[in-house]
CSV table of C-alpha atoms in Angstrom, one decimal:
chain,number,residue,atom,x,y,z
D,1,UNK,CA,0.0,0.0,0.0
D,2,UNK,CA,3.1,2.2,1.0
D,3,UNK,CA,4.8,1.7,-1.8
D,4,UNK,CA,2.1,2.2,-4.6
D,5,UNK,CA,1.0,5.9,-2.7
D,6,UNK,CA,4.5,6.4,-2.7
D,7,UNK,CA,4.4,6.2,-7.0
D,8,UNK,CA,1.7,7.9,-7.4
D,9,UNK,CA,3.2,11.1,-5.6
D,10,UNK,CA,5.9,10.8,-7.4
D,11,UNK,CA,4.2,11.0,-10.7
D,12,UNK,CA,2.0,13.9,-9.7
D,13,UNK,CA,4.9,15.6,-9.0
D,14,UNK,CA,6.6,15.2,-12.1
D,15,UNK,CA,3.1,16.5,-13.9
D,16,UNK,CA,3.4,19.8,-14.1
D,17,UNK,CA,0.5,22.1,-15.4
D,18,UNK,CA,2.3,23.6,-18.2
D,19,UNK,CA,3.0,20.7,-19.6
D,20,UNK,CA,-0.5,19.6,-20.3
D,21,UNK,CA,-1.6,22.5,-21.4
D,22,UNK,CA,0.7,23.0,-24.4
D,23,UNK,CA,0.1,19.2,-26.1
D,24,UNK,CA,-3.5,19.9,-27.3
D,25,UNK,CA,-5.9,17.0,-27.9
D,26,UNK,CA,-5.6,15.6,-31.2
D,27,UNK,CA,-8.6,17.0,-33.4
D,28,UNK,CA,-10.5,14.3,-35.8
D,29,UNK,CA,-10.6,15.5,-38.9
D,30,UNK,CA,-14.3,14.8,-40.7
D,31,UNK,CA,-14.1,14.2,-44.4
D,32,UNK,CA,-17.3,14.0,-46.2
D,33,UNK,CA,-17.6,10.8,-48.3
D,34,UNK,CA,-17.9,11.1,-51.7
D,35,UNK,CA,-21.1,11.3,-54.1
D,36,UNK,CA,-20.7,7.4,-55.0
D,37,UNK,CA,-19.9,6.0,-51.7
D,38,UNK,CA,-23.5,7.9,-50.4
D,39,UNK,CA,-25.1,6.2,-52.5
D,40,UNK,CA,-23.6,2.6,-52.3
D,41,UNK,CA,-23.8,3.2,-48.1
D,42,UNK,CA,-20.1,2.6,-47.8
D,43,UNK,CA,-16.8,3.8,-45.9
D,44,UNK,CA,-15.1,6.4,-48.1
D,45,UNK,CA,-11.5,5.1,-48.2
D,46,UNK,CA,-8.3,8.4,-48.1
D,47,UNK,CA,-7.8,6.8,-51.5
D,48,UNK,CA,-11.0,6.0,-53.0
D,49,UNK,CA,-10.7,5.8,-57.0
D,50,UNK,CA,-14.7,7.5,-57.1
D,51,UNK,CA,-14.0,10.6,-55.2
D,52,UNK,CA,-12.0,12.7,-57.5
D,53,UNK,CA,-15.1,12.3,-60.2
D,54,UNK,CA,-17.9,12.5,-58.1
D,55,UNK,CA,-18.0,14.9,-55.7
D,56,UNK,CA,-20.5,15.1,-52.7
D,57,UNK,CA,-22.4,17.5,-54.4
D,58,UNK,CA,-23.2,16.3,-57.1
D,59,UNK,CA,-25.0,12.9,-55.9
D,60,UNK,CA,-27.1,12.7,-59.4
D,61,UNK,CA,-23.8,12.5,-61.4
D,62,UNK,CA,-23.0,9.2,-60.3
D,63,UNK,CA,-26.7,7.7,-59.4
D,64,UNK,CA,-27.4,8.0,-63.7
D,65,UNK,CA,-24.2,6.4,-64.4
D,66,UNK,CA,-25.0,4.0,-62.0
D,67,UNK,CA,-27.9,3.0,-62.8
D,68,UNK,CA,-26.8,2.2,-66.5
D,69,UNK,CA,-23.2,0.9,-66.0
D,70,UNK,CA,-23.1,-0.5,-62.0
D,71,UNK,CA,-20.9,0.1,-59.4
D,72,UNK,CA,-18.3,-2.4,-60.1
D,73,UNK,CA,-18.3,-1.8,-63.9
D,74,UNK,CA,-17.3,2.2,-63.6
D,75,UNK,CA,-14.6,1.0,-60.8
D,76,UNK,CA,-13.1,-1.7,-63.1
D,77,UNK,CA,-13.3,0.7,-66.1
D,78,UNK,CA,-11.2,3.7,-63.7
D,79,UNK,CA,-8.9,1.4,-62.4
D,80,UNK,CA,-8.0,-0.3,-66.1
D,81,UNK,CA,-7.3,3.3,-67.7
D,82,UNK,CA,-4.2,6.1,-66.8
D,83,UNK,CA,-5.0,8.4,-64.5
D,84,UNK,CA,-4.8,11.0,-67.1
D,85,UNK,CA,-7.8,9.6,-68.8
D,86,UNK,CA,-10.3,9.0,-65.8
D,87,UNK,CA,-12.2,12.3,-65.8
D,88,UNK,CA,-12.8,12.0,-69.7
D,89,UNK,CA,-14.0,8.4,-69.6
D,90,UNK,CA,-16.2,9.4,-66.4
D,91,UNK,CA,-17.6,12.1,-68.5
D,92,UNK,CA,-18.5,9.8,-71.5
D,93,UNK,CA,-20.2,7.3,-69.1
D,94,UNK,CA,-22.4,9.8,-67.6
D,95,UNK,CA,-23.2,11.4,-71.1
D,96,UNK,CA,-24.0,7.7,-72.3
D,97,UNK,CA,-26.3,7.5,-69.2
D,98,UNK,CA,-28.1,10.2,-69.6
D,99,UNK,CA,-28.6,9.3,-73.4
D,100,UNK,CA,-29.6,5.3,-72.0
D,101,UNK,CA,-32.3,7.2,-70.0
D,102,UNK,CA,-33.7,9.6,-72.5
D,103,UNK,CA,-33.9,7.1,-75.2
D,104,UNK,CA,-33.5,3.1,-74.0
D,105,UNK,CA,-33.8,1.5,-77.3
D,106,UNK,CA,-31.3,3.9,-79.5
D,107,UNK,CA,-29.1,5.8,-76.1
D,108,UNK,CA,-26.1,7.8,-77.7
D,109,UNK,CA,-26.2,6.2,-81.0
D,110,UNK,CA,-29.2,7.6,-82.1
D,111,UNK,CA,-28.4,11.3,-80.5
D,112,UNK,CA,-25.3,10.6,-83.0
D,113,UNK,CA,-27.3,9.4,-86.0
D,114,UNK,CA,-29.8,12.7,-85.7
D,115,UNK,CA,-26.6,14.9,-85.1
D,116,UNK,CA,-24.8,13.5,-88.4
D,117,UNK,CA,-28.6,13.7,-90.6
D,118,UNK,CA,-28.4,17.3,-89.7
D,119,UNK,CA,-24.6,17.8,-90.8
D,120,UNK,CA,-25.3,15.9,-94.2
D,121,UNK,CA,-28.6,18.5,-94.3
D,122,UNK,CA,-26.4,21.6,-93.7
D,123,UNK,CA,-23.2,20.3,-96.1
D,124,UNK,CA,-26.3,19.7,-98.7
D,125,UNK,CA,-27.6,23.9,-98.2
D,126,UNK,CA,-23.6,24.9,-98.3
D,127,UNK,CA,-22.6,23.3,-101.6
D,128,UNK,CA,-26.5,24.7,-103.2
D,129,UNK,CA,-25.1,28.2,-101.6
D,130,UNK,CA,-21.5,28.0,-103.2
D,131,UNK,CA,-23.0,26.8,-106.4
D,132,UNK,CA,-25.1,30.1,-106.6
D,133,UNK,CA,-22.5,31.6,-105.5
D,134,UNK,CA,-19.9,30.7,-108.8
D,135,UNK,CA,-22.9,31.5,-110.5
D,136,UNK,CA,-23.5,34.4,-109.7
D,137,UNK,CA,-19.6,35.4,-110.1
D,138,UNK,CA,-19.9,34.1,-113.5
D,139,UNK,CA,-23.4,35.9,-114.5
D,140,UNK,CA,-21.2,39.4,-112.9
D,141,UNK,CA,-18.1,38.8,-115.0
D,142,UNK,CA,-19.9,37.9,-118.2
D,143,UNK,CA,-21.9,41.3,-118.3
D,144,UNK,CA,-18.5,43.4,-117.1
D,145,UNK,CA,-16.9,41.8,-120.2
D,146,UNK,CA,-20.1,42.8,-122.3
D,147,UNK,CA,-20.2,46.4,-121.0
D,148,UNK,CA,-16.1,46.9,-121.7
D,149,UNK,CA,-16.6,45.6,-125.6
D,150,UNK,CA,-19.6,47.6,-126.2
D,151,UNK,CA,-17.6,51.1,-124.4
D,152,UNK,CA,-14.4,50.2,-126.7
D,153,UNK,CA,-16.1,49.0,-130.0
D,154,UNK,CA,-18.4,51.7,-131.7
D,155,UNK,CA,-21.8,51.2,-132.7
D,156,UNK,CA,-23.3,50.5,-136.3
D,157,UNK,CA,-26.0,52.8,-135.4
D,158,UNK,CA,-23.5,55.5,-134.0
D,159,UNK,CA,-21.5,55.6,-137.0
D,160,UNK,CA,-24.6,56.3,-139.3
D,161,UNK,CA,-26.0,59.0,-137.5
D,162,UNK,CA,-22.1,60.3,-137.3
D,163,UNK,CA,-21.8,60.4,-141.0
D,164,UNK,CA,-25.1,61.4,-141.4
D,165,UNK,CA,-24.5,64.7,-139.3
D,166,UNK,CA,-21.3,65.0,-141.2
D,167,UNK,CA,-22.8,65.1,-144.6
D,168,UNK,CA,-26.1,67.4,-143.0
D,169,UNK,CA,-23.2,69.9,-142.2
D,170,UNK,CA,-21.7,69.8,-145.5
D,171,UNK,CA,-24.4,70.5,-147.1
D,172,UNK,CA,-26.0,73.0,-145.1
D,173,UNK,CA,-22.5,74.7,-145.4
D,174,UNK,CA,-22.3,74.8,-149.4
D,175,UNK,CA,-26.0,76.0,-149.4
D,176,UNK,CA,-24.9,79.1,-147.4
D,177,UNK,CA,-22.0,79.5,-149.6
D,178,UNK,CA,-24.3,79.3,-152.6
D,179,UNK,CA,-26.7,81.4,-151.5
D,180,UNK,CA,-24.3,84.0,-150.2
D,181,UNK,CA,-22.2,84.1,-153.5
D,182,UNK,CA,-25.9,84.0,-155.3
D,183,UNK,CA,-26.6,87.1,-152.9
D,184,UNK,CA,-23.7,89.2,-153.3
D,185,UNK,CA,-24.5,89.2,-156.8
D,186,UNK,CA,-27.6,90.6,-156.7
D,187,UNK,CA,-26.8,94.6,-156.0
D,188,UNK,CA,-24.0,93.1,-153.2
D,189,UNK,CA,-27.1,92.0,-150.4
D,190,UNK,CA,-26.3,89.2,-148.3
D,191,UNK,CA,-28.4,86.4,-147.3
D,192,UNK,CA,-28.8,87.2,-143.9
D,193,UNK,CA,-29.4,91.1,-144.5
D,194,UNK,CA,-32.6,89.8,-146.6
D,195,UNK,CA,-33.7,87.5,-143.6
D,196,UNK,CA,-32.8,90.1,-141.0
D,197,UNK,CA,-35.4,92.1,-143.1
């Protein structure tokens, strides 16, 4: 009896208040499980492969691809690839999902087959468009051409009324002549002295 009071003074003497109070309790750190283990009801490991690609909130992310591709399928599908590649391929399976859910008979394929019918109707309106629009170019080069050969060449019908002003001056100019020669015979009166009168 002696001897055990005698131990445990000496251990409450070696305590000293300082001491206890600077070693603070070590504090539990809580770390909320990820979006996939919610949902499957299990521990979330430090290293668990479904917690970088589906976070806690975002629960719905991983229930759609889980209910099309399974637990253990998206697992075995992250651990077979490179790391590198994970948030890609985890991105493809919930589009796929989503796809599966909207449309179960068809899923992505036939989101794909409706997307390429409308790129094969919109290469169809491009080429009709670029085909009006060479002819067009054509139509606008053909009629420039046209317009510089009719400025440069002169016309049939321009030369004719050319030569017929030509000759209309000629002869108005020899009748003046006549009738002023005529005229000045006649007691030296002009022409235009008679019409002036």
């Amino acid at each position: 009896m002696e001897f055990s009071k005698s131990i445990k003074t000496t251990v409450a003497a070696t305590r000293s208040p300082s001491s206890s109070s600077s070693s603070p309790p070590p504090q539990s750190v809580i770390v909320s499980p990820c979006a996939a283990c919610k949902i499957l009801r299990r521990r979330c490991v430090e290293k668990c492969i479904l917690a970088p690609y589906f976070p806690p909130n975002d629960p719905l992310k991983f229930a759609t691809a889980h209910r099309v591709f399974g637990a253990s399928n998206i697992i075995k599908l992250l651990q077979d690839l490179p790391e590198q590649q994970r948030a890609d391929a985890v991105s493809s399976m919930v589009y796929e999902a989503n796809a599966r859910l909207r449309d179960p008979v068809y899923g992505c394929a036939g989101t794909i087959c409706q997307l390429q019918k409308q790129i094969n109707l919109l290469q169809e309106q491009l080429a009709k468009s670029q085909a009006h629009l060479v002819n067009m170019q054509c139509q606008y080069t053909n009629l420039m051409a046209f317009i510089c050969m009719e400025m440069t060449q002169p016309h049939p019908d321009d030369q004719q009324s050319f030569d017929g002003l030509n000759t209309y001056q000629t002869n108005t100019s020899s009748f003046l002549d006549e009738n002023n020669s005529s005229s000045n015979n006649n007691n030296g009166i002009t022409l235009w002295e008679l019409l002036s009168t």
